[in-house]
Amino acid sequence: MLPIIQRAFLPGLVQRASLSAAVALLMLTIAGREFPVQAVQATEPVFTPDSLDHSARWPQFRGACDNIADPDVTTELPLEWSETKNVLWKLETKEKGWSSPVVWDGRAWFTEATADGTEMFAICVDLDTGSVVWRRKIFQNEADEVREIHLMNGYASPTPVVDGNRVWVTFGSYGTACLAADSGESIWERRDLPCNHFRGPGSSPLLKDGRLYLHYDGFDFQYVVAFDALTGKTLWKSDRDVEYGTDNGDHMKAYCTPLLIQVDGKEQLISPTSKAVLAYDPITGEEIWRVRFKEFSATAQPLFDGETLYINTGFGKAQLIAIDPTGKGDVTKTHQVWVQPKGVGSKPTPLLYEGRIYNIHDSGIATCMDAKDGSVIWTERLRGKFSASPLLAAGRLYWFDHDGTGYVTKPGDKFELLAENKLDDGCMASPVPVGNYLLVRTRSALYLLGEK
């Protein structure tokens, strides 16, 4: 096993570095290897978003409010855009990555990796200018250490987590690291958690109360881990105890991001995997309840409205299951509220808003469901294929497909298309609101979109 690697870190001593005209190289020694931290000169932006709200924050996958922008921070977003319209800046990315950016106080962080998976990077961007503050190689892998992945995936799909002082990045079993948000300096890293993701890593970390939660649901091993977010030490590890009904590892893997909810005054860590969703005590890792199903490779994050959980069961024939989370033990037959098998996608996470669930199928069919009973209110085809999760911001729904088309629709019981926009490349990452601007990552670039 590789040891936990720690660095002393005092947030107050780390100041935002000024960017010089030349590239500065800061060499860090990590596990006996030297990786450069690059501070890249800021380029002159075409337009400076002087109204960019530096207090805007989007700290993790799907933000802090389940992909719904804070209405007090985001009051308007662009309705129309293209490569030549309402683009404040565009930053071309160097490598491949599907991770969504996270945002804190005027900066964004995301990850990328070489196509062969041998090099894995974290990047910090200044949102005012689109310039790279730092770009750091986190992990170097030997070619024979890297497993093949699905053509639709990459080696940098999990979204980071940031709290202003630190940023946590994960590449699944290839490694997880905690970095100083301002400089990219390593605080700790873990590379000792085995898991054959088979199709590549996908689950994003979840941060709460000093604990970092991660899923490792692979072809070979399946478990959940809680780390001490400041030190990287394992607080608990819970092996999945699921009857998969097969010895085919392809039906044991999953790519879900967990969700923390509160039930009767106590927290539960909701953790979908293949063939089941389990609720754990987030402090001890002990199982509270489970619901079994037939599907595998669960990918979408759960939804919760304060009373009912909504679980996407994954691949095979995805279903949306509504669950009462107040039970104990195996509650498959007692606590399912309803099941909806129609119009449910396997990859994008649905969006829950004002009693309605908005879902986009991988094939491009959008559906609005009643959260009370799962009944379908409307169905509409949006052209293209989808992996990105829909966003609700400034009273509109934003959907991005694999071809670079961004659809803007009106939420409600009647489908209404407001705009259809096109960028040069497609989206696998989910869009992020930054005040009254929209941060969009395509396969090849990062954009800040907004009214000029």
GROMACS .gro file of C-alpha atoms in nm:
model
  452
    1MET     CA    1   0.000   0.000   0.000
    2LEU     CA    2   0.112   0.353  -0.068
    3PRO     CA    3   0.118   0.578   0.238
    4ILE     CA    4  -0.092   0.887   0.291
    5ILE     CA    5   0.118   1.185   0.188
    6GLN     CA    6   0.060   1.506   0.383
    7ARG     CA    7   0.189   1.861   0.356
    8ALA     CA    8   0.168   2.125   0.626
    9PHE     CA    9  -0.083   2.387   0.512
   10LEU     CA   10  -0.190   2.715   0.668
   11PRO     CA   11  -0.465   2.882   0.460
   12GLY     CA   12  -0.380   3.227   0.589
   13LEU     CA   13  -0.026   3.202   0.456
   14VAL     CA   14  -0.131   3.115   0.104
   15GLN     CA   15  -0.194   3.431  -0.094
   16ARG     CA   16  -0.323   3.466  -0.448
   17ALA     CA   17  -0.011   3.474  -0.663
   18SER     CA   18   0.037   3.751  -0.916
   19LEU     CA   19   0.092   3.617  -1.266
   20SER     CA   20   0.417   3.718  -1.430
   21ALA     CA   21   0.481   3.754  -1.800
   22ALA     CA   22   0.688   3.437  -1.802
   23VAL     CA   23   0.574   3.093  -1.697
   24ALA     CA   24   0.679   3.017  -1.341
   25LEU     CA   25   0.756   2.658  -1.246
   26LEU     CA   26   0.721   2.550  -0.886
   27MET     CA   27   0.856   2.198  -0.831
   28LEU     CA   28   0.681   1.982  -0.575
   29THR     CA   29   0.810   1.644  -0.464
   30ILE     CA   30   0.531   1.392  -0.422
   31ALA     CA   31   0.596   1.025  -0.344
   32GLY     CA   32   0.949   1.064  -0.475
   33ARG     CA   33   0.840   1.226  -0.803
   34GLU     CA   34   0.865   1.591  -0.903
   35PHE     CA   35   0.565   1.751  -1.072
   36PRO     CA   36   0.554   2.116  -1.182
   37VAL     CA   37   0.289   2.363  -1.077
   38GLN     CA   38   0.248   2.602  -1.368
   39ALA     CA   39   0.134   2.961  -1.323
   40VAL     CA   40   0.034   3.080  -1.667
   41GLN     CA   41   0.029   3.443  -1.776
   42ALA     CA   42  -0.319   3.587  -1.799
   43THR     CA   43  -0.421   3.680  -2.151
   44GLU     CA   44  -0.611   4.000  -2.220
   45PRO     CA   45  -0.982   3.908  -2.221
   46VAL     CA   46  -1.210   4.016  -2.503
   47PHE     CA   47  -1.452   4.145  -2.242
   48THR     CA   48  -1.410   4.170  -1.867
   49PRO     CA   49  -1.726   4.070  -1.675
   50ASP     CA   50  -1.706   4.361  -1.433
   51SER     CA   51  -2.036   4.252  -1.277
   52LEU     CA   52  -1.910   3.900  -1.203
   53ASP     CA   53  -2.024   3.814  -0.851
   54HIS     CA   54  -1.717   3.684  -0.667
   55SER     CA   55  -1.940   3.555  -0.389
   56ALA     CA   56  -2.102   3.304  -0.626
   57ARG     CA   57  -2.021   2.948  -0.522
   58TRP     CA   58  -2.081   2.607  -0.675
   59PRO     CA   59  -1.872   2.381  -0.451
   60GLN     CA   60  -1.941   2.031  -0.581
   61PHE     CA   61  -2.118   1.817  -0.842
   62ARG     CA   62  -2.463   1.973  -0.899
   63GLY     CA   63  -2.383   2.254  -0.655
   64ALA     CA   64  -2.517   2.294  -0.303
   65CYS     CA   65  -2.887   2.286  -0.402
   66ASP     CA   66  -2.926   1.994  -0.644
   67ASN     CA   67  -2.847   2.185  -0.965
   68ILE     CA   68  -3.073   2.478  -0.879
   69ALA     CA   69  -2.905   2.818  -0.877
   70ASP     CA   70  -2.952   3.048  -0.578
   71PRO     CA   71  -3.220   3.297  -0.694
   72ASP     CA   72  -3.063   3.568  -0.477
   73VAL     CA   73  -2.731   3.530  -0.662
   74THR     CA   74  -2.845   3.436  -1.012
   75THR     CA   75  -3.123   3.667  -1.127
   76GLU     CA   76  -3.066   3.632  -1.500
   77LEU     CA   77  -2.867   3.415  -1.739
   78PRO     CA   78  -2.807   3.442  -2.112
   79LEU     CA   79  -3.089   3.316  -2.330
   80GLU     CA   80  -2.886   3.306  -2.649
   81TRP     CA   81  -2.521   3.235  -2.730
   82SER     CA   82  -2.291   3.100  -3.001
   83GLU     CA   83  -1.919   3.098  -3.073
   84THR     CA   84  -1.949   3.468  -3.159
   85LYS     CA   85  -2.235   3.583  -2.937
   86ASN     CA   86  -2.233   3.638  -2.559
   87VAL     CA   87  -1.898   3.465  -2.510
   88LEU     CA   88  -1.704   3.662  -2.249
   89TRP     CA   89  -1.405   3.432  -2.278
   90LYS     CA   90  -1.312   3.088  -2.406
   91LEU     CA   91  -1.030   2.875  -2.267
   92GLU     CA   92  -0.920   2.579  -2.477
   93THR     CA   93  -0.845   2.278  -2.259
   94LYS     CA   94  -0.530   2.074  -2.316
   95GLU     CA   95  -0.644   1.720  -2.236
   96LYS     CA   96  -0.961   1.514  -2.196
   97GLY     CA   97  -1.204   1.539  -1.906
   98TRP     CA   98  -1.576   1.524  -1.834
   99SER     CA   99  -1.562   1.666  -1.480
  100SER     CA  100  -1.786   1.968  -1.423
  101PRO     CA  101  -1.614   2.282  -1.292
  102VAL     CA  102  -1.661   2.393  -0.932
  103VAL     CA  103  -1.662   2.761  -0.833
  104TRP     CA  104  -1.559   2.963  -0.527
  105ASP     CA  105  -1.501   3.339  -0.499
  106GLY     CA  106  -1.407   3.421  -0.856
  107ARG     CA  107  -1.220   3.103  -0.943
  108ALA     CA  108  -1.306   2.767  -1.099
  109TRP     CA  109  -1.138   2.426  -1.073
  110PHE     CA  110  -1.167   2.118  -1.292
  111THR     CA  111  -0.967   1.811  -1.389
  112GLU     CA  112  -0.837   1.654  -1.707
  113ALA     CA  113  -0.620   1.361  -1.812
  114THR     CA  114  -0.432   1.243  -2.116
  115ALA     CA  115  -0.634   1.017  -2.343
  116ASP     CA  116  -0.420   0.719  -2.242
  117GLY     CA  117  -0.463   0.790  -1.869
  118THR     CA  118  -0.093   0.815  -1.790
  119GLU     CA  119  -0.109   1.179  -1.672
  120MET     CA  120  -0.380   1.338  -1.458
  121PHE     CA  121  -0.415   1.712  -1.392
  122ALA     CA  122  -0.602   1.970  -1.183
  123ILE     CA  123  -0.655   2.323  -1.318
  124CYS     CA  124  -0.753   2.652  -1.152
  125VAL     CA  125  -0.896   2.934  -1.366
  126ASP     CA  126  -0.954   3.303  -1.296
  127LEU     CA  127  -1.319   3.366  -1.386
  128ASP     CA  128  -1.267   3.735  -1.459
  129THR     CA  129  -1.023   3.671  -1.742
  130GLY     CA  130  -1.037   3.301  -1.830
  131SER     CA  131  -0.664   3.273  -1.762
  132VAL     CA  132  -0.510   2.968  -1.597
  133VAL     CA  133  -0.393   3.047  -1.243
  134TRP     CA  134  -0.225   2.709  -1.204
  135ARG     CA  135  -0.224   2.372  -1.376
  136ARG     CA  136  -0.074   2.083  -1.188
  137LYS     CA  137  -0.002   1.722  -1.270
  138ILE     CA  138  -0.150   1.523  -0.981
  139PHE     CA  139  -0.072   1.166  -1.079
  140GLN     CA  140   0.165   0.995  -1.320
  141ASN     CA  141   0.072   0.638  -1.417
  142GLU     CA  142   0.273   0.376  -1.598
  143ALA     CA  143   0.104   0.254  -1.916
  144ASP     CA  144   0.063  -0.097  -1.777
  145GLU     CA  145  -0.115   0.046  -1.469
  146VAL     CA  146  -0.393   0.204  -1.675
  147ARG     CA  147  -0.705   0.004  -1.762
  148GLU     CA  148  -0.910   0.050  -2.076
  149ILE     CA  149  -1.227   0.256  -2.049
  150HIS     CA  150  -1.549   0.306  -2.241
  151LEU     CA  151  -1.527   0.531  -2.547
  152MET     CA  152  -1.788   0.761  -2.388
  153ASN     CA  153  -1.579   0.807  -2.075
  154GLY     CA  154  -1.238   0.951  -1.986
  155TYR     CA  155  -0.998   0.926  -1.693
  156ALA     CA  156  -1.107   1.261  -1.544
  157SER     CA  157  -1.486   1.237  -1.512
  158PRO     CA  158  -1.541   1.287  -1.135
  159THR     CA  159  -1.614   1.648  -1.038
  160PRO     CA  160  -1.393   1.810  -0.768
  161VAL     CA  161  -1.508   1.958  -0.436
  162VAL     CA  162  -1.390   2.298  -0.308
  163ASP     CA  163  -1.436   2.486   0.021
  164GLY     CA  164  -1.236   2.800  -0.058
  165ASN     CA  165  -0.914   2.691   0.112
  166ARG     CA  166  -0.883   2.343  -0.032
  167VAL     CA  167  -0.991   2.153  -0.340
  168TRP     CA  168  -1.035   1.776  -0.345
  169VAL     CA  169  -0.992   1.592  -0.673
  170THR     CA  170  -1.039   1.225  -0.748
  171PHE     CA  171  -0.962   0.999  -1.041
  172GLY     CA  172  -1.120   0.696  -0.876
  173SER     CA  173  -0.879   0.413  -0.799
  174TYR     CA  174  -0.598   0.604  -0.973
  175GLY     CA  175  -0.590   0.841  -0.679
  176THR     CA  176  -0.757   1.109  -0.470
  177ALA     CA  177  -0.581   1.427  -0.357
  178CYS     CA  178  -0.641   1.734  -0.144
  179LEU     CA  179  -0.478   2.051  -0.278
  180ALA     CA  180  -0.438   2.409  -0.161
  181ALA     CA  181  -0.702   2.592  -0.365
  182ASP     CA  182  -0.487   2.901  -0.425
  183SER     CA  183  -0.165   2.731  -0.529
  184GLY     CA  184  -0.231   2.367  -0.616
  185GLU     CA  185   0.017   2.253  -0.352
  186SER     CA  186  -0.047   1.898  -0.234
  187ILE     CA  187  -0.183   1.853   0.119
  188TRP     CA  188  -0.245   1.477   0.101
  189GLU     CA  189  -0.307   1.203  -0.149
  190ARG     CA  190  -0.438   0.846  -0.145
  191ARG     CA  191  -0.356   0.583  -0.407
  192ASP     CA  192  -0.412   0.267  -0.204
  193LEU     CA  193  -0.782   0.198  -0.268
  194PRO     CA  194  -0.824  -0.086  -0.520
  195CYS     CA  195  -1.111  -0.088  -0.769
  196ASN     CA  196  -1.138  -0.190  -1.133
  197HIS     CA  197  -1.386   0.066  -1.265
  198PHE     CA  198  -1.393  -0.131  -1.592
  199ARG     CA  199  -1.551   0.155  -1.791
  200GLY     CA  200  -1.350   0.425  -1.615
  201PRO     CA  201  -1.407   0.629  -1.295
  202GLY     CA  202  -1.724   0.836  -1.258
  203SER     CA  203  -1.835   0.890  -0.898
  204SER     CA  204  -1.770   1.238  -0.758
  205PRO     CA  205  -1.676   1.306  -0.393
  206LEU     CA  206  -1.915   1.451  -0.139
  207LEU     CA  207  -1.791   1.683   0.140
  208LYS     CA  208  -1.972   1.746   0.468
  209ASP     CA  209  -1.858   1.834   0.822
  210GLY     CA  210  -1.494   1.748   0.763
  211ARG     CA  211  -1.569   1.415   0.596
  212LEU     CA  212  -1.510   1.327   0.232
  213TYR     CA  213  -1.729   1.044   0.101
  214LEU     CA  214  -1.642   0.838  -0.206
  215HIS     CA  215  -1.789   0.537  -0.385
  216TYR     CA  216  -1.568   0.259  -0.521
  217ASP     CA  217  -1.808   0.032  -0.711
  218GLY     CA  218  -1.597  -0.168  -0.951
  219PHE     CA  219  -1.585  -0.487  -1.152
  220ASP     CA  220  -1.393  -0.651  -0.866
  221PHE     CA  221  -1.450  -0.457  -0.541
  222GLN     CA  222  -1.750  -0.255  -0.423
  223TYR     CA  223  -1.736  -0.033  -0.112
  224VAL     CA  224  -1.790   0.316   0.031
  225VAL     CA  225  -1.521   0.516   0.212
  226ALA     CA  226  -1.531   0.818   0.442
  227PHE     CA  227  -1.203   1.011   0.467
  228ASP     CA  228  -1.098   1.277   0.713
  229ALA     CA  229  -1.104   1.564   0.463
  230LEU     CA  230  -0.810   1.745   0.628
  231THR     CA  231  -0.573   1.450   0.667
  232GLY     CA  232  -0.688   1.187   0.417
  233LYS     CA  233  -0.709   0.919   0.684
  234THR     CA  234  -0.983   0.658   0.650
  235LEU     CA  235  -1.263   0.714   0.903
  236TRP     CA  236  -1.463   0.412   0.791
  237LYS     CA  237  -1.495   0.173   0.500
  238SER     CA  238  -1.813  -0.023   0.432
  239ASP     CA  239  -1.806  -0.315   0.189
  240ARG     CA  240  -2.120  -0.362  -0.018
  241ASP     CA  241  -2.320  -0.664   0.092
  242VAL     CA  242  -2.543  -0.691  -0.212
  243GLU     CA  243  -2.677  -1.002  -0.385
  244TYR     CA  244  -2.588  -0.919  -0.745
  245GLY     CA  245  -2.729  -1.245  -0.878
  246THR     CA  246  -2.432  -1.292  -1.110
  247ASP     CA  247  -2.056  -1.330  -1.110
  248ASN     CA  248  -2.032  -1.091  -1.406
  249GLY     CA  249  -1.847  -0.789  -1.270
  250ASP     CA  250  -2.003  -0.568  -1.537
  251HIS     CA  251  -2.328  -0.598  -1.339
  252MET     CA  252  -2.162  -0.507  -1.007
  253LYS     CA  253  -2.005  -0.173  -1.098
  254ALA     CA  254  -2.168   0.169  -1.056
  255TYR     CA  255  -2.077   0.537  -1.095
  256CYS     CA  256  -2.309   0.723  -0.856
  257THR     CA  257  -2.230   1.024  -0.642
  258PRO     CA  258  -2.379   0.988  -0.290
  259LEU     CA  259  -2.622   1.230  -0.127
  260LEU     CA  260  -2.663   1.335   0.237
  261ILE     CA  261  -3.017   1.382   0.367
  262GLN     CA  262  -3.179   1.435   0.707
  263VAL     CA  263  -3.456   1.203   0.825
  264ASP     CA  264  -3.624   1.251   1.164
  265GLY     CA  265  -3.335   1.469   1.279
  266LYS     CA  266  -3.063   1.223   1.178
  267GLU     CA  267  -2.843   1.224   0.871
  268GLN     CA  268  -2.831   0.943   0.616
  269LEU     CA  269  -2.577   0.889   0.340
  270ILE     CA  270  -2.777   0.773   0.038
  271SER     CA  271  -2.560   0.549  -0.173
  272PRO     CA  272  -2.693   0.386  -0.492
  273THR     CA  273  -2.496   0.098  -0.640
  274SER     CA  274  -2.573  -0.186  -0.881
  275LYS     CA  275  -2.891  -0.375  -0.793
  276ALA     CA  276  -2.966  -0.167  -0.482
  277VAL     CA  277  -2.962   0.166  -0.302
  278LEU     CA  278  -2.831   0.167   0.055
  279ALA     CA  279  -2.854   0.426   0.332
  280TYR     CA  280  -2.561   0.451   0.574
  281ASP     CA  281  -2.495   0.629   0.899
  282PRO     CA  282  -2.245   0.894   0.776
  283ILE     CA  283  -2.055   0.887   1.107
  284THR     CA  284  -2.007   0.511   1.145
  285GLY     CA  285  -2.072   0.363   0.801
  286GLU     CA  286  -2.334   0.125   0.940
  287GLU     CA  287  -2.619   0.037   0.704
  288ILE     CA  288  -2.963   0.176   0.795
  289TRP     CA  289  -3.183   0.044   0.514
  290ARG     CA  290  -3.177  -0.079   0.156
  291VAL     CA  291  -3.404  -0.114  -0.146
  292ARG     CA  292  -3.323  -0.374  -0.410
  293PHE     CA  293  -3.383  -0.348  -0.787
  294LYS     CA  294  -3.275  -0.527  -1.105
  295GLU     CA  295  -3.071  -0.264  -1.288
  296PHE     CA  296  -2.694  -0.206  -1.271
  297SER     CA  297  -2.432   0.067  -1.327
  298ALA     CA  298  -2.634   0.331  -1.143
  299THR     CA  299  -2.496   0.673  -1.240
  300ALA     CA  300  -2.741   0.953  -1.153
  301GLN     CA  301  -2.723   1.120  -0.812
  302PRO     CA  302  -3.032   1.071  -0.588
  303LEU     CA  303  -3.292   1.345  -0.537
  304PHE     CA  304  -3.467   1.436  -0.209
  305ASP     CA  305  -3.756   1.674  -0.142
  306GLY     CA  306  -3.747   1.659   0.239
  307GLU     CA  307  -3.978   1.359   0.262
  308THR     CA  308  -3.925   1.132  -0.039
  309LEU     CA  309  -3.613   1.003  -0.212
  310TYR     CA  310  -3.597   0.955  -0.588
  311ILE     CA  311  -3.350   0.697  -0.719
  312ASN     CA  312  -3.250   0.631  -1.080
  313THR     CA  313  -3.169   0.259  -1.103
  314GLY     CA  314  -2.918   0.283  -1.390
  315PHE     CA  315  -2.855   0.068  -1.694
  316GLY     CA  316  -3.053  -0.226  -1.826
  317LYS     CA  317  -3.390  -0.053  -1.824
  318ALA     CA  318  -3.364   0.252  -1.603
  319GLN     CA  319  -3.648   0.320  -1.363
  320LEU     CA  320  -3.717   0.607  -1.126
  321ILE     CA  321  -3.812   0.481  -0.779
  322ALA     CA  322  -3.967   0.697  -0.507
  323ILE     CA  323  -3.871   0.578  -0.158
  324ASP     CA  324  -3.981   0.663   0.195
  325PRO     CA  325  -3.644   0.679   0.380
  326THR     CA  326  -3.780   0.621   0.731
  327GLY     CA  327  -3.743   0.241   0.736
  328LYS     CA  328  -3.487  -0.001   0.876
  329GLY     CA  329  -3.332  -0.305   0.710
  330ASP     CA  330  -3.451  -0.435   0.373
  331VAL     CA  331  -3.752  -0.214   0.291
  332THR     CA  332  -3.789  -0.312  -0.075
  333LYS     CA  333  -4.146  -0.434  -0.026
  334THR     CA  334  -4.259  -0.180   0.231
  335HIS     CA  335  -4.116   0.165   0.156
  336GLN     CA  336  -4.136   0.208  -0.221
  337VAL     CA  337  -4.386   0.487  -0.290
  338TRP     CA  338  -4.399   0.448  -0.669
  339VAL     CA  339  -4.196   0.322  -0.965
  340GLN     CA  340  -4.183   0.488  -1.308
  341PRO     CA  341  -4.013   0.289  -1.588
  342LYS     CA  342  -4.090   0.528  -1.875
  343GLY     CA  343  -3.872   0.812  -2.004
  344VAL     CA  344  -3.589   0.761  -1.754
  345GLY     CA  345  -3.232   0.814  -1.874
  346SER     CA  346  -2.935   0.619  -1.743
  347LYS     CA  347  -2.665   0.889  -1.714
  348PRO     CA  348  -2.798   1.243  -1.652
  349THR     CA  349  -2.926   1.324  -1.304
  350PRO     CA  350  -3.288   1.447  -1.308
  351LEU     CA  351  -3.386   1.781  -1.157
  352LEU     CA  352  -3.652   1.825  -0.887
  353TYR     CA  353  -3.830   2.161  -0.872
  354GLU     CA  354  -4.167   2.265  -0.728
  355GLY     CA  355  -4.310   1.914  -0.725
  356ARG     CA  356  -4.193   1.827  -1.074
  357ILE     CA  357  -3.909   1.600  -1.185
  358TYR     CA  358  -3.739   1.701  -1.510
  359ASN     CA  359  -3.553   1.415  -1.673
  360ILE     CA  360  -3.352   1.386  -1.993
  361HIS     CA  361  -3.304   1.044  -2.146
  362ASP     CA  362  -2.960   0.961  -2.290
  363SER     CA  363  -3.127   0.955  -2.633
  364GLY     CA  364  -3.262   1.310  -2.600
  365ILE     CA  365  -3.619   1.267  -2.477
  366ALA     CA  366  -3.711   1.520  -2.209
  367THR     CA  367  -3.983   1.429  -1.959
  368CYS     CA  368  -4.165   1.612  -1.684
  369MET     CA  369  -4.310   1.394  -1.406
  370ASP     CA  370  -4.530   1.459  -1.104
  371ALA     CA  371  -4.316   1.388  -0.797
  372LYS     CA  372  -4.622   1.274  -0.599
  373ASP     CA  373  -4.704   0.969  -0.810
  374GLY     CA  374  -4.448   0.953  -1.093
  375SER     CA  375  -4.706   1.021  -1.363
  376VAL     CA  376  -4.576   1.174  -1.686
  377ILE     CA  377  -4.700   1.529  -1.746
  378TRP     CA  378  -4.524   1.587  -2.078
  379THR     CA  379  -4.264   1.433  -2.305
  380GLU     CA  380  -4.066   1.615  -2.575
  381ARG     CA  381  -3.777   1.511  -2.795
  382LEU     CA  382  -3.465   1.728  -2.789
  383ARG     CA  383  -3.230   1.632  -3.069
  384GLY     CA  384  -2.897   1.475  -2.978
  385LYS     CA  385  -2.765   1.250  -2.702
  386PHE     CA  386  -2.718   1.359  -2.341
  387SER     CA  387  -2.488   1.297  -2.045
  388ALA     CA  388  -2.494   1.642  -1.878
  389SER     CA  389  -2.754   1.702  -1.608
  390PRO     CA  390  -3.011   1.981  -1.655
  391LEU     CA  391  -2.972   2.307  -1.462
  392LEU     CA  392  -3.244   2.535  -1.328
  393ALA     CA  393  -3.140   2.900  -1.304
  394ALA     CA  394  -3.314   3.236  -1.332
  395GLY     CA  395  -3.647   3.067  -1.398
  396ARG     CA  396  -3.522   2.859  -1.690
  397LEU     CA  397  -3.402   2.506  -1.758
  398TYR     CA  398  -3.069   2.460  -1.938
  399TRP     CA  399  -2.989   2.134  -2.120
  400PHE     CA  400  -2.665   2.057  -2.310
  401ASP     CA  401  -2.611   1.765  -2.549
  402HIS     CA  402  -2.314   1.575  -2.695
  403ASP     CA  403  -2.317   1.789  -3.012
  404GLY     CA  404  -2.281   2.125  -2.837
  405THR     CA  405  -2.645   2.230  -2.859
  406GLY     CA  406  -2.778   2.412  -2.555
  407TYR     CA  407  -3.154   2.416  -2.512
  408VAL     CA  408  -3.330   2.668  -2.290
  409THR     CA  409  -3.682   2.576  -2.181
  410LYS     CA  410  -3.941   2.702  -1.939
  411PRO     CA  411  -4.021   2.488  -1.633
  412GLY     CA  412  -4.384   2.395  -1.581
  413ASP     CA  413  -4.660   2.161  -1.686
  414LYS     CA  414  -4.633   2.259  -2.051
  415PHE     CA  415  -4.315   2.224  -2.255
  416GLU     CA  416  -4.194   2.555  -2.395
  417LEU     CA  417  -3.868   2.591  -2.588
  418LEU     CA  418  -3.724   2.940  -2.540
  419ALA     CA  419  -3.397   2.911  -2.732
  420GLU     CA  420  -3.166   2.667  -2.906
  421ASN     CA  421  -2.795   2.756  -2.918
  422LYS     CA  422  -2.483   2.593  -3.060
  423LEU     CA  423  -2.117   2.571  -2.960
  424ASP     CA  424  -1.843   2.407  -3.165
  425ASP     CA  425  -1.808   2.100  -2.944
  426GLY     CA  426  -2.032   1.886  -2.729
  427CYS     CA  427  -2.090   1.873  -2.353
  428MET     CA  428  -2.042   1.580  -2.119
  429ALA     CA  429  -1.999   1.805  -1.813
  430SER     CA  430  -2.295   1.983  -1.652
  431PRO     CA  431  -2.327   2.365  -1.675
  432VAL     CA  432  -2.257   2.587  -1.375
  433PRO     CA  433  -2.410   2.929  -1.292
  434VAL     CA  434  -2.170   3.201  -1.174
  435GLY     CA  435  -2.389   3.488  -1.066
  436ASN     CA  436  -2.552   3.605  -1.388
  437TYR     CA  437  -2.307   3.416  -1.609
  438LEU     CA  438  -2.300   3.057  -1.726
  439LEU     CA  439  -1.986   2.843  -1.711
  440VAL     CA  440  -1.995   2.568  -1.974
  441ARG     CA  441  -1.737   2.299  -2.034
  442THR     CA  442  -1.732   2.124  -2.370
  443ARG     CA  443  -1.499   1.842  -2.477
  444SER     CA  444  -1.238   2.095  -2.586
  445ALA     CA  445  -1.298   2.428  -2.409
  446LEU     CA  446  -1.431   2.614  -2.106
  447TYR     CA  447  -1.664   2.909  -2.176
  448LEU     CA  448  -1.804   3.192  -1.968
  449LEU     CA  449  -2.131   3.297  -2.131
  450GLY     CA  450  -2.329   3.609  -2.051
  451GLU     CA  451  -2.482   3.930  -2.174
  452LYS     CA  452  -2.215   4.185  -2.264
   0.00000   0.00000   0.00000
